[in-house]
Coordinates of C-alpha atoms and ligand atoms in Angstrom, one line a residue:
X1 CA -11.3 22.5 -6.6
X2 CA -8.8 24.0 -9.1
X3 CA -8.0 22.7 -12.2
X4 CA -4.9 21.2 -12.5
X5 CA -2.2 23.7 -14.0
X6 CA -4.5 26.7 -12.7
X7 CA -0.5 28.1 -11.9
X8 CA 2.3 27.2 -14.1
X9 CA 5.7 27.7 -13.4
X10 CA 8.0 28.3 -16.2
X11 CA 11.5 27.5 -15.0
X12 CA 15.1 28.0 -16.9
X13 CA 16.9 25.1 -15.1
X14 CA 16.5 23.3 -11.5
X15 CA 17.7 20.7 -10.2
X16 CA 14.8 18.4 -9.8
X17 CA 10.6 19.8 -10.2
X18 CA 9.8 17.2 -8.3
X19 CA 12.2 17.9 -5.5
X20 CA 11.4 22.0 -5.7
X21 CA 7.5 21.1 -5.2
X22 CA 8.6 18.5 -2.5
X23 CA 10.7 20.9 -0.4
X24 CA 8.4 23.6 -0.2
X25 CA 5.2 23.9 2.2
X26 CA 3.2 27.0 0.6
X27 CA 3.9 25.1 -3.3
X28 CA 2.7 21.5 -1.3
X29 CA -0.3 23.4 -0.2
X30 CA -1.5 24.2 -3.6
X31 CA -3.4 21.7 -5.4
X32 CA -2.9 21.9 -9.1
X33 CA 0.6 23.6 -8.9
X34 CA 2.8 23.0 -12.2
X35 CA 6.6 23.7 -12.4
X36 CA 7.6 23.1 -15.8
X37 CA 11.6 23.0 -16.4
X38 CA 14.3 23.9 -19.8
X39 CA 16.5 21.5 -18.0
X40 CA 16.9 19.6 -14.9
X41 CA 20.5 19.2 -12.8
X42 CA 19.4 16.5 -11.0
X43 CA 16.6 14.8 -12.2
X44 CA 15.5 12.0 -10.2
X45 CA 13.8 8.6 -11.2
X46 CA 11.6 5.8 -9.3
X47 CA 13.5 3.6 -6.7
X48 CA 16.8 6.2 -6.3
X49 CA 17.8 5.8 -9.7
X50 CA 18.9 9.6 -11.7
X51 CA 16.9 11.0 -14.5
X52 CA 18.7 11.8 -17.8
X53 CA 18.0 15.7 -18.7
X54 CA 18.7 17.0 -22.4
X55 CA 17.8 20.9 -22.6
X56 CA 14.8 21.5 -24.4
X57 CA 13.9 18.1 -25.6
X58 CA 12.4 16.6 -22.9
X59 CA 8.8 17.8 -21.3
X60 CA 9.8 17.8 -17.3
X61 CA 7.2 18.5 -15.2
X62 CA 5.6 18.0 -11.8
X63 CA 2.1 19.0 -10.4
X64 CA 0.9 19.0 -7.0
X65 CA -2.0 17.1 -6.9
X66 CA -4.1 16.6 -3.3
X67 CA -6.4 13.3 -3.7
X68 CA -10.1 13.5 -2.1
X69 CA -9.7 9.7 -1.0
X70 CA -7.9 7.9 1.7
X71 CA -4.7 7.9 1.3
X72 CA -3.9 3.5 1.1
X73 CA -5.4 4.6 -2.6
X74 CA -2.7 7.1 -3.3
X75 CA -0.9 4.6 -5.2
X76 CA -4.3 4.7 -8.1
X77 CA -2.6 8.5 -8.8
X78 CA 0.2 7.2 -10.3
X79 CA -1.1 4.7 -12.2
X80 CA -4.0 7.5 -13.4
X81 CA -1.2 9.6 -14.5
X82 CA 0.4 7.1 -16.2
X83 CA -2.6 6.6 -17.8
X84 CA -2.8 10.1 -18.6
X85 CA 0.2 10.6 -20.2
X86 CA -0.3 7.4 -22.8
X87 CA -4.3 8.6 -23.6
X88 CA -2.4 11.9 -24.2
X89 CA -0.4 10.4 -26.9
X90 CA -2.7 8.7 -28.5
X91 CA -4.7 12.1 -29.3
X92 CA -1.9 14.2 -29.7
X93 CA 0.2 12.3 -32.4
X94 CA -1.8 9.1 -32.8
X95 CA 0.4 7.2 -31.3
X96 CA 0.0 3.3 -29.5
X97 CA 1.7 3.2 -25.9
X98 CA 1.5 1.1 -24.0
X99 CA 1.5 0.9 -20.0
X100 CA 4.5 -1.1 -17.8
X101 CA 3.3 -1.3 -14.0
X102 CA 3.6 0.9 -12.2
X103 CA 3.3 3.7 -14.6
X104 CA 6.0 3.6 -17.5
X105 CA 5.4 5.0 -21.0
X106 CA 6.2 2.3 -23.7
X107 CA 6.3 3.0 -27.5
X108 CA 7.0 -0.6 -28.8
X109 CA 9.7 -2.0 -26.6
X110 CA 10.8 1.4 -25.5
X111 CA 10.3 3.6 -23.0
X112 CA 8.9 7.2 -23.6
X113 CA 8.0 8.1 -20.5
X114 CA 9.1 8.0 -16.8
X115 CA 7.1 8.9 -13.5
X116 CA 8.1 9.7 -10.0
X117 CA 5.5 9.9 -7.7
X118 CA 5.8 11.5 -4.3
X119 CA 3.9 11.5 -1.0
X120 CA 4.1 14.3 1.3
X121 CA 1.2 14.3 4.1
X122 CA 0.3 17.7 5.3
X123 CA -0.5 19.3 8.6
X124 CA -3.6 17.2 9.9
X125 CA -1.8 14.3 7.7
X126 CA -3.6 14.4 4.9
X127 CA -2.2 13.0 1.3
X128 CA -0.4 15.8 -1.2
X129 CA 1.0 14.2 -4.1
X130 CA 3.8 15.6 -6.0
X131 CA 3.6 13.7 -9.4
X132 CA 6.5 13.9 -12.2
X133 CA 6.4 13.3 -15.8
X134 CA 9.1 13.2 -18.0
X135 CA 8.6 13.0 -21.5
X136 CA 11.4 12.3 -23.9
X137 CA 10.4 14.7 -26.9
X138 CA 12.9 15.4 -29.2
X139 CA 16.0 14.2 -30.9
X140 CA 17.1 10.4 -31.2
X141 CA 17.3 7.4 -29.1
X142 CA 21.9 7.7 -30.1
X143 CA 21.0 11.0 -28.5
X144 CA 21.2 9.4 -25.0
X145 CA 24.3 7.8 -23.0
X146 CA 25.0 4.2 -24.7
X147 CA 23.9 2.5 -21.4
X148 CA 20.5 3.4 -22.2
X149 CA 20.8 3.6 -25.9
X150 CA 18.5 0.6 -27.0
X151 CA 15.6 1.3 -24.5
X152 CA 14.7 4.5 -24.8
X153 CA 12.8 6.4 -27.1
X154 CA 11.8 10.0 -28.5
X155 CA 8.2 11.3 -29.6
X156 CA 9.9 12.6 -33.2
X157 CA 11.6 9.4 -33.6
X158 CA 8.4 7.0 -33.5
X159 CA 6.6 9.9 -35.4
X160 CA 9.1 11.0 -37.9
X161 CA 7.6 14.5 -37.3
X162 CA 9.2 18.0 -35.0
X163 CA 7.0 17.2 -32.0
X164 CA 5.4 20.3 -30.9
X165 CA 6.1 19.9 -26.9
X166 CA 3.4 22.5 -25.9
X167 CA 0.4 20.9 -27.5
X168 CA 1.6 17.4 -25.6
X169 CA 2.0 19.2 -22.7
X170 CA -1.6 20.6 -22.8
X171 CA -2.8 17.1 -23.2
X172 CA -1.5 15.1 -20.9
X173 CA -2.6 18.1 -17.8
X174 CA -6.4 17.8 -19.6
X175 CA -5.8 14.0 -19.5
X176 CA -4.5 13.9 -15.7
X177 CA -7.0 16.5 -14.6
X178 CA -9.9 13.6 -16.0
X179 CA -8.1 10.8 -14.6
X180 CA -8.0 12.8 -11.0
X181 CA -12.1 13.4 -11.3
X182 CA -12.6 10.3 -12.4
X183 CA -10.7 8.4 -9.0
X184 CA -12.5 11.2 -6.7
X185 CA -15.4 9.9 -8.3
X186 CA -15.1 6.7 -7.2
X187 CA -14.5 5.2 -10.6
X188 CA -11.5 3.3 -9.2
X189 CA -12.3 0.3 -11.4
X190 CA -12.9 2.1 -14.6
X191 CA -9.4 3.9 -14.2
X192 CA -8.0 0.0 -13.6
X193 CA -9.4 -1.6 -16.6
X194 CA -8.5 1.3 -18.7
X195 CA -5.1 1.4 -17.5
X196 CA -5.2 -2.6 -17.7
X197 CA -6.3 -2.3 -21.7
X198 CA -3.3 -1.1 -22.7
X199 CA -0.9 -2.8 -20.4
X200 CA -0.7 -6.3 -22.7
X201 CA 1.0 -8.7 -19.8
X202 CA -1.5 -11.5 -19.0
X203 CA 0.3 -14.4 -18.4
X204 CA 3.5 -12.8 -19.4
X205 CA 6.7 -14.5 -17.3
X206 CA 8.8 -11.5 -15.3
X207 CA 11.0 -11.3 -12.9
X208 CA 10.2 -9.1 -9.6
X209 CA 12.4 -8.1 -7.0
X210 CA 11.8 -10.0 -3.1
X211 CA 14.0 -9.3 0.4
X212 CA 15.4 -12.4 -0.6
X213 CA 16.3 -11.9 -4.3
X214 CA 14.9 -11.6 -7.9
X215 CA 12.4 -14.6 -7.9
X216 CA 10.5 -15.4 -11.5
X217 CA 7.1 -15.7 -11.8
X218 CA 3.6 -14.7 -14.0
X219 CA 1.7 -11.4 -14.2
X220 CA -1.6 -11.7 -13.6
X221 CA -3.0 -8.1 -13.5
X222 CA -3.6 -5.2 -11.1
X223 CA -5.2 -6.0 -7.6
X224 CA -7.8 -3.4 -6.3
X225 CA -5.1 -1.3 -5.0
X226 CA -3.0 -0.4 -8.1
X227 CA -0.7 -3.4 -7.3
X228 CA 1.1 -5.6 -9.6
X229 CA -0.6 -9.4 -8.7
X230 CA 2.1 -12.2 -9.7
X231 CA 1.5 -15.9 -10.0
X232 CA 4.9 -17.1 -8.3
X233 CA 7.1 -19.7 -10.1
X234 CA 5.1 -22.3 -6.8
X235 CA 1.9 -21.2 -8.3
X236 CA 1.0 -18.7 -5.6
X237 CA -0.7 -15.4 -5.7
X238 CA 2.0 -12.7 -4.6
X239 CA 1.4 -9.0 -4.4
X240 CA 3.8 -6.9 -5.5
X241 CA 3.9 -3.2 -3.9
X242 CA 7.2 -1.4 -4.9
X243 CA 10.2 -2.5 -6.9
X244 CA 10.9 -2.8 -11.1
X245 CA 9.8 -5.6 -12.7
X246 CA 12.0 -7.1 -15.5
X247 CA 9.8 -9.4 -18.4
X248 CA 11.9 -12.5 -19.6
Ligands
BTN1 C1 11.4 7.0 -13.8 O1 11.2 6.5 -15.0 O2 12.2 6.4 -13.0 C2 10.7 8.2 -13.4 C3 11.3 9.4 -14.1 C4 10.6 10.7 -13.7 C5 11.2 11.9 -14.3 C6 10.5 13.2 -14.0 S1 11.1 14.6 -15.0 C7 10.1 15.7 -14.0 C8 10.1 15.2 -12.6 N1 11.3 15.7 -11.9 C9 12.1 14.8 -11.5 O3 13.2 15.0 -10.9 N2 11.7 13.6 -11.9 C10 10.4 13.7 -12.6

């Protein structure tokens, strides 16, 4: 199999990486596809939700990634890659993130570090995975709109240092292509209590989103799967699949 970033596509500005990969069959066919963007027009985020582009301070990329296991366990790739991008960190620039299920980027009570995962199943229906990484690099957290002001953060503000964007980039594909053999190894539960070391929320209260509104509760850890278990405000064990959860 090819090595992840085998191809890289170096691209001025588009709209979205993760929607150019998405929309096109011969790029979806190619495992270990990169497009790496300047700027995106319309950057998109988990659950619907925009991504904030600054030109040339952000790392915005997306590779095509096509798992070798069934694909219930797709959802391990995006917690591998979130995974990926905080063990990237942490050898890069010495830094301490930490995890937020499903796969955010935290340095200290801010987030670094957004993923979009995608799931696009091919001809005989078998799993591709378009996975998207944005990295916020450059400049300051007043940089960004004041909505998002106080919870976001930038690589060269937590290091007080230029941040040299290629050599993180490197990284975190060398870091995502080891988290990608690991999984296809079978080493599902070493991937899950690595991930699980450096997401600190045992016991932490949260509140998660339900059909029926936000409803509080405990974390408790990651089930088998990748999912986010919850003790429920009743004392019940609820697994949580899809939607952000909000610590209080
Ligand atoms: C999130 O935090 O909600 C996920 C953000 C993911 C952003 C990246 S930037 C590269 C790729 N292209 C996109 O449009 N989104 C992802």
């Amino acid at each position: 199999m090819k090595k992840i970033g085998h191809t890289i596509l170096r691209l001025d500005v588009v709209p979205s990486t993760n929607t150019l990969l998405m929309e096109s069959e011969e790029y979806l066919q190619n495992h270990g596809l990169v497009a790496i963007a300047r700027h995106q027009t319309a950057g998109r985020g988990r659950l619907g939700r925009s991504w904030q582009s600054r030109p040339d301070s952000q790392l915005q990329f997306s590779a095509v990634l096509h798992p070798g296991i069934p694909r219930e366990q797709a959802p391990l790739f995006s917690l591998a890659a979130g995974l990926a991008v905080a063990e990237a960190l942490e050898r890069a620039l010495a830094l301490r993130p930490t995890l937020k299920w499903p796969n955010d980027v935290y340095l200290g009570s801010r987030k670094v570090c957004g993923i979009l995962t995608e799931l696009s199943a091919g001809p005989a229906g078998e799993p591709r995975l378009v996975v998207g990484i944005g990295i916020n690099c450059r400049g300051a957290p007043d940089d960004f709109p004041p909505e998002v002001r106080e919870v976001l953060t930038t690589l060269a503000h937590e290091t007080g240092r230029p941040v040299d964007m290629e050599a993180v980039f490197g990284e975190v594909l060398e870091r995502l292509q080891a988290g990608f053999d690991r999984l296809n190894a079978g080493d599902r539960a070493g991937v899950l209590a690595d991930w699980s070391a450096r997401a600190p929320m045992g016991g932490l209260p949260l509140k998660y989103p339900t059909a029926d509104g936000p409803r509080h509760g405990k974390a408790l850890g990651l089930s088998d799967e990748g999912y986010l278990l919850i003790e429920t405000a009743e004392g019940a064990r609820h697994v949580h699949v899809s939607g952000e959860i909000e610590w209080v």
